[in-house]
PDB file of C-alpha atoms in Angstrom:
ATOM      1  CA  MET T   1     110.039  80.199  90.331  1.00 42.00           C
ATOM      2  CA  ARG T   2     111.873  83.107  89.536  1.00 44.00           C
ATOM      3  CA  LYS T   3     114.471  83.904  92.241  1.00 50.00           C
ATOM      4  CA  PRO T   4     114.012  87.409  93.668  1.00 48.00           C
ATOM      5  CA  THR T   5     116.581  90.262  92.482  1.00 51.00           C
ATOM      6  CA  ASP T   6     118.917  91.903  94.603  1.00 50.00           C
ATOM      7  CA  LEU T   7     116.261  95.479  94.231  1.00 46.00           C
ATOM      8  CA  GLN T   8     113.535  92.470  95.199  1.00 47.00           C
ATOM      9  CA  SER T   9     115.012  91.371  97.680  1.00 49.00           C
ATOM     10  CA  LYS T  10     116.004  95.419  98.877  1.00 55.00           C
ATOM     11  CA  LYS T  11     114.001  97.389 101.479  1.00 56.00           C
ATOM     12  CA  MET T  12     112.033 100.548  99.665  1.00 55.00           C
ATOM     13  CA  HIS T  13     110.564 103.324 100.795  1.00 57.00           C
ATOM     14  CA  ILE T  14     106.721 103.114 101.576  1.00 58.00           C
ATOM     15  CA  PRO T  15     104.289 105.441 100.242  1.00 59.00           C
ATOM     16  CA  LEU T  16     101.968 106.496 102.805  1.00 59.00           C
ATOM     17  CA  MET T  17      98.695 104.277 100.950  1.00 64.00           C
ATOM     18  CA  PHE T  18     101.076 101.282 101.180  1.00 65.00           C
ATOM     19  CA  ALA T  19     100.611 101.714 105.256  1.00 63.00           C
ATOM     20  CA  PHE T  20      97.188 102.010 104.891  1.00 67.00           C
ATOM     21  CA  ARG T  21      96.074  99.037 102.857  1.00 69.00           C
ATOM     22  CA  ASP T  22      98.911  97.018 105.031  1.00 70.00           C
ATOM     23  CA  GLY T  23      96.854  97.971 107.908  1.00 69.00           C
ATOM     24  CA  PHE T  24      93.473  97.585 106.467  1.00 70.00           C
ATOM     25  CA  GLU T  25      94.311  94.132 105.514  1.00 72.00           C
ATOM     26  CA  LYS T  26      96.115  92.574 108.844  1.00 71.00           C
ATOM     27  CA  ARG T  27      93.400  94.223 110.399  1.00 68.00           C
ATOM     28  CA  ASP T  28      95.256  96.156 112.841  1.00 65.00           C
ATOM     29  CA  SER T  29      94.885  99.376 111.698  1.00 61.00           C
ATOM     30  CA  ALA T  30      92.731 100.210 115.462  1.00 63.00           C
ATOM     31  CA  LYS T  31      95.107  99.271 116.942  1.00 62.00           C
ATOM     32  CA  GLU T  32      98.323 101.171 119.915  1.00 61.00           C
ATOM     33  CA  ILE T  33     101.405 102.008 117.269  1.00 58.00           C
ATOM     34  CA  ASP T  34     103.007 103.057 120.998  1.00 59.00           C
ATOM     35  CA  GLN T  35     102.244 100.150 122.669  1.00 64.00           C
ATOM     36  CA  ARG T  36     104.007  99.251 126.323  1.00 63.00           C
ATOM     37  CA  GLU T  37     105.216  95.574 127.760  1.00 65.00           C
ATOM     38  CA  GLY T  38     106.908  96.331 132.024  1.00 69.00           C
ATOM     39  CA  GLY T  39     107.976  99.571 130.722  1.00 66.00           C
ATOM     40  CA  GLU T  40     109.876  98.862 128.023  1.00 71.00           C
ATOM     41  CA  ARG T  41     108.044 100.482 125.224  1.00 64.00           C
ATOM     42  CA  VAL T  42     106.927  98.012 122.141  1.00 59.00           C
ATOM     43  CA  ILE T  43     107.232  99.459 118.475  1.00 57.00           C
ATOM     44  CA  SER T  44     103.679  97.154 116.494  1.00 57.00           C
ATOM     45  CA  LYS T  45     104.812  95.492 113.438  1.00 56.00           C
ATOM     46  CA  ARG T  46     102.252  98.515 112.191  1.00 53.00           C
ATOM     47  CA  GLY T  47     104.588 100.520 113.037  1.00 54.00           C
ATOM     48  CA  MET T  48     107.832  99.222 112.406  1.00 55.00           C
ATOM     49  CA  LEU T  49     106.584 100.029 108.463  1.00 55.00           C
ATOM     50  CA  SER T  50     108.294 103.090 107.774  1.00 56.00           C
ATOM     51  CA  ARG T  51     111.131 102.078 109.318  1.00 56.00           C
ATOM     52  CA  THR T  52     112.143  98.909 107.470  1.00 61.00           C
ATOM     53  CA  GLY T  53     110.331  99.939 103.649  1.00 67.00           C
ATOM     54  CA  ALA T  54     108.877  97.433 101.183  1.00 73.00           C
ATOM     55  CA  LYS T  55     109.720  94.853  98.853  1.00 78.00           C
ATOM     56  CA  GLU T  56     109.267  95.758  95.290  1.00 83.00           C
ATOM     57  CA  PRO T  57     106.877  93.262  94.459  1.00 83.00           C
ATOM     58  CA  GLU T  58     104.448  94.745  97.006  1.00 82.00           C
ATOM     59  CA  LEU T  59     105.423  98.187  95.861  1.00 83.00           C
ATOM     60  CA  LYS T  60     103.859  96.403  92.747  1.00 86.00           C
ATOM     61  CA  ARG T  61     101.063  95.470  94.112  1.00 86.00           C
ATOM     62  CA  ASP T  62     100.026  97.535  95.529  1.00 86.00           C
ATOM     63  CA  LEU T  63     100.250  99.880  92.562  1.00 89.00           C
ATOM     64  CA  SER T  64      98.460  97.861  90.503  1.00 90.00           C
ATOM     65  CA  ILE T  65      95.807  97.744  92.575  1.00 89.00           C
ATOM     66  CA  ASP T  66      95.282 101.738  92.477  1.00 90.00           C
ATOM     67  CA  LEU T  67      95.850 101.974  88.697  1.00 92.00           C
ATOM     68  CA  SER T  68      92.421  98.685  87.889  1.00 92.00           C
ATOM     69  CA  ALA T  69      90.801 100.776  90.141  1.00 91.00           C
ATOM     70  CA  LEU T  70      91.854 103.935  88.257  1.00 92.00           C
ATOM     71  CA  VAL T  71      91.617 102.498  84.450  1.00 91.00           C
ATOM     72  CA  ASN T  72      87.862 101.380  85.626  1.00 91.00           C
ATOM     73  CA  THR T  73      86.059 104.952  86.679  1.00 92.00           C
ATOM     74  CA  ILE T  74      84.508 106.688  84.706  1.00 90.00           C
ATOM     75  CA  ASN T  75      85.679 110.552  85.544  1.00 91.00           C
ATOM     76  CA  LEU T  76      84.168 113.508  86.606  1.00 91.00           C
ATOM     77  CA  ALA T  77      84.663 114.717  83.064  1.00 89.00           C
ATOM     78  CA  SER T  78      82.874 112.774  80.696  1.00 88.00           C
ATOM     79  CA  VAL T  79      79.244 113.716  82.622  1.00 89.00           C
ATOM     80  CA  GLU T  80      79.838 117.475  83.770  1.00 91.00           C
ATOM     81  CA  ASP T  81      81.165 120.155  81.935  1.00 92.00           C
ATOM     82  CA  ILE T  82      84.145 121.325  83.587  1.00 90.00           C
ATOM     83  CA  GLU T  83      85.723 122.895  81.165  1.00 89.00           C
ATOM     84  CA  GLY T  84      86.581 126.277  82.915  1.00 90.00           C
ATOM     85  CA  LEU T  85      87.197 124.731  86.472  1.00 92.00           C
ATOM     86  CA  ARG T  86      91.864 123.953  85.691  1.00 87.00           C
ATOM     87  CA  ARG T  87      91.751 122.752  89.918  1.00 91.00           C
ATOM     88  CA  VAL T  88      88.804 120.421  89.198  1.00 91.00           C
ATOM     89  CA  ARG T  89      90.058 118.850  86.375  1.00 86.00           C
ATOM     90  CA  LYS T  90      93.472 117.502  88.310  1.00 86.00           C
ATOM     91  CA  SER T  91      91.866 116.945  91.863  1.00 89.00           C
ATOM     92  CA  VAL T  92      90.169 113.353  92.793  1.00 88.00           C
ATOM     93  CA  LEU T  93      86.520 114.562  92.052  1.00 90.00           C
ATOM     94  CA  ASN T  94      87.657 113.702  87.903  1.00 90.00           C
ATOM     95  CA  PHE T  95      89.603 111.021  89.048  1.00 92.00           C
ATOM     96  CA  GLY T  96      88.867 108.229  86.424  1.00 91.00           C
ATOM     97  CA  LEU T  97      88.910 108.141  82.502  1.00 89.00           C
ATOM     98  CA  ASP T  98      86.994 109.745  79.674  1.00 86.00           C
ATOM     99  CA  ASP T  99      83.106 107.709  78.965  1.00 84.00           C
ATOM    100  CA  ILE T 100      84.475 105.079  75.912  1.00 76.00           C
ATOM    101  CA  GLY T 101      82.209 103.072  75.523  1.00 68.00           C
ATOM    102  CA  HIS T 102      80.450 104.792  72.956  1.00 63.00           C
ATOM    103  CA  LEU T 103      82.468 104.062  70.379  1.00 64.00           C
ATOM    104  CA  THR T 104      84.041 101.260  68.012  1.00 56.00           C
ATOM    105  CA  SER T 105      87.701 100.515  67.649  1.00 52.00           C
ATOM    106  CA  GLU T 106      87.854 101.760  64.015  1.00 57.00           C
ATOM    107  CA  GLU T 107      86.508 106.070  65.117  1.00 57.00           C
ATOM    108  CA  ILE T 108      89.315 108.853  65.538  1.00 60.00           C
ATOM    109  CA  ALA T 109      88.638 109.531  68.864  1.00 66.00           C
ATOM    110  CA  VAL T 110      90.263 106.030  70.168  1.00 69.00           C
ATOM    111  CA  GLU T 111      93.347 107.644  68.941  1.00 72.00           C
ATOM    112  CA  ASN T 112      93.282 110.288  71.970  1.00 81.00           C
ATOM    113  CA  ILE T 113      92.619 107.546  74.776  1.00 85.00           C
ATOM    114  CA  ALA T 114      96.164 107.672  74.704  1.00 88.00           C
ATOM    115  CA  ALA T 115      95.792 110.774  75.433  1.00 89.00           C
ATOM    116  CA  ASP T 116      93.444 110.477  77.950  1.00 90.00           C
ATOM    117  CA  LEU T 117      95.188 107.555  80.298  1.00 92.00           C
ATOM    118  CA  LYS T 118      98.681 109.762  79.784  1.00 94.00           C
ATOM    119  CA  THR T 119      97.021 112.050  81.739  1.00 93.00           C
ATOM    120  CA  ALA T 120      94.608 110.548  84.284  1.00 93.00           C
ATOM    121  CA  LEU T 121      98.375 108.682  85.095  1.00 94.00           C
ATOM    122  CA  LEU T 122      99.876 111.792  85.482  1.00 94.00           C
ATOM    123  CA  ASN T 123      96.549 113.302  87.816  1.00 92.00           C
ATOM    124  CA  HIS T 124      96.071 110.842  89.599  1.00 92.00           C
ATOM    125  CA  GLU T 125      98.742 108.439  90.284  1.00 91.00           C
ATOM    126  CA  PRO T 126     101.957 110.728  92.168  1.00 90.00           C
ATOM    127  CA  ARG T 127     104.449 107.359  93.098  1.00 90.00           C
ATOM    128  CA  LEU T 128     104.623 107.255  88.753  1.00 93.00           C
ATOM    129  CA  ASP T 129     107.985 109.527  87.297  1.00 94.00           C
ATOM    130  CA  ALA T 130     105.565 111.995  84.919  1.00 95.00           C
ATOM    131  CA  ASP T 131     109.248 112.207  83.266  1.00 96.00           C
ATOM    132  CA  THR T 132     109.471 109.012  82.241  1.00 97.00           C
ATOM    133  CA  LEU T 133     105.584 108.011  81.673  1.00 97.00           C
ATOM    134  CA  ASP T 134     105.166 107.079  77.881  1.00 96.00           C
ATOM    135  CA  VAL T 135     101.555 106.002  76.234  1.00 95.00           C
ATOM    136  CA  ALA T 136     101.130 104.514  73.217  1.00 92.00           C
ATOM    137  CA  ARG T 137      98.812 102.401  71.211  1.00 89.00           C
ATOM    138  CA  SER T 138      99.829  98.780  70.245  1.00 83.00           C
ATOM    139  CA  VAL T 139      99.793  98.299  66.112  1.00 70.00           C
ATOM    140  CA  GLU T 140      97.401  95.610  66.157  1.00 66.00           C
ATOM    141  CA  HIS T 141      93.982  95.559  67.362  1.00 59.00           C
ATOM    142  CA  ASP T 142      91.371  92.922  67.716  1.00 61.00           C
ATOM    143  CA  GLU T 143      88.014  94.625  65.428  1.00 64.00           C
ATOM    144  CA  VAL T 144      86.149  91.228  66.154  1.00 64.00           C
ATOM    145  CA  ASN T 145      86.452  91.633  69.558  1.00 69.00           C
ATOM    146  CA  GLN T 146      86.183  96.161  69.558  1.00 73.00           C
ATOM    147  CA  ARG T 147      89.367  95.520  72.063  1.00 81.00           C
ATOM    148  CA  VAL T 148      92.403  97.610  71.584  1.00 85.00           C
ATOM    149  CA  GLU T 149      95.886  97.591  73.471  1.00 89.00           C
ATOM    150  CA  PHE T 150      97.790 100.982  74.881  1.00 92.00           C
ATOM    151  CA  LYS T 151     101.554  99.614  75.641  1.00 94.00           C
ATOM    152  CA  VAL T 152     103.033 101.934  79.537  1.00 95.00           C
ATOM    153  CA  SER T 153     105.889 102.854  80.590  1.00 96.00           C
ATOM    154  CA  ALA T 154     106.901 104.510  83.238  1.00 96.00           C
ATOM    155  CA  GLU T 155     108.951 104.528  86.422  1.00 94.00           C
ATOM    156  CA  LEU T 156     107.738 104.047  89.928  1.00 91.00           C
ATOM    157  CA  GLU T 157     109.110 105.605  91.821  1.00 89.00           C
ATOM    158  CA  ALA T 158     111.079 104.169  94.925  1.00 84.00           C
ATOM    159  CA  LYS T 159     113.651 105.436  97.613  1.00 80.00           C
ATOM    160  CA  PRO T 160     117.107 103.915  96.269  1.00 82.00           C
ATOM    161  CA  VAL T 161     116.446 103.599  93.239  1.00 85.00           C
ATOM    162  CA  ASN T 162     113.453 104.329  91.120  1.00 89.00           C
ATOM    163  CA  LEU T 163     111.410 100.412  89.754  1.00 90.00           C
ATOM    164  CA  PRO T 164     110.631 100.750  85.749  1.00 92.00           C
ATOM    165  CA  LEU T 165     107.177  99.451  84.880  1.00 92.00           C
ATOM    166  CA  GLU T 166     105.715  98.271  81.453  1.00 94.00           C
ATOM    167  CA  PHE T 167     102.349  96.896  81.726  1.00 94.00           C
ATOM    168  CA  ILE T 168      99.721  96.491  78.490  1.00 93.00           C
ATOM    169  CA  ALA T 169      96.337  98.594  79.224  1.00 92.00           C
ATOM    170  CA  GLU T 170      93.184  96.677  77.064  1.00 91.00           C
ATOM    171  CA  ILE T 171      90.044  98.445  76.743  1.00 86.00           C
ATOM    172  CA  ASP T 172      87.301  97.042  75.929  1.00 83.00           C
ATOM    173  CA  VAL T 173      85.655  99.578  73.337  1.00 75.00           C
ATOM    174  CA  CYS T 174      81.906  98.332  73.459  1.00 75.00           C
ATOM    175  CA  SER T 175      82.083  98.649  77.387  1.00 78.00           C
ATOM    176  CA  GLY T 176      84.311 100.359  78.480  1.00 77.00           C
ATOM    177  CA  LYS T 177      86.958  98.470  81.223  1.00 85.00           C
ATOM    178  CA  VAL T 178      89.876  98.371  81.145  1.00 88.00           C
ATOM    179  CA  GLN T 179      92.050  95.155  81.686  1.00 90.00           C
ATOM    180  CA  LEU T 180      95.777  95.318  82.378  1.00 91.00           C
ATOM    181  CA  SER T 181      98.310  92.618  82.119  1.00 90.00           C
ATOM    182  CA  ARG T 182     101.992  92.185  82.234  1.00 85.00           C
ATOM    183  CA  LEU T 183     101.900  94.714  85.681  1.00 76.00           C
ATOM    184  CA  PRO T 184     104.224  93.044  87.967  1.00 66.00           C
ATOM    185  CA  GLY T 185     102.716  92.287  91.167  1.00 62.00           C
ATOM    186  CA  GLY T 186      98.760  92.370  89.677  1.00 56.00           C
ATOM    187  CA  LYS T 187      97.177  89.384  88.705  1.00 52.00           C
ATOM    188  CA  GLY T 188      97.513  89.745  84.624  1.00 48.00           C
TER     189      GLY T 188
END
């Protein structure tokens, strides 16, 4: 097992969604935060989370969960014309990627997937530093299984320091499903 680096053991400032997911997983979200015991104020573990922060693996795990949901959701623009609706294009109403289930890995439209993936990440994942986000198609692709790979690199915005990320988005062009691998904290 890998020994954690100083950065991995250091507590980081948490995003808001981390607190919601943590409360849900611990089943304490309905509990009162400001409790009193013998007249003394007792701060719950959930209340302490914003003060103590989270560790790098926890932040990356949460990001992995949210990225998997993002890349495996078909956006509204795939079924509805929203061309003149600039704000809708960037809103949660258009969460996800364009439908790619009708493509083959040989089609020229596959080249547009990298741009679509980058746009979806920029519009719906504010934890990634937009200036560091890069999405590039892998040179090799699996013609037999109709899979295309994209290498994604970015920095996860965190305090006191941003965390570097690099992962692979493997797209099964036939089904439109996306599998993320090499994402720290993820299953891949």
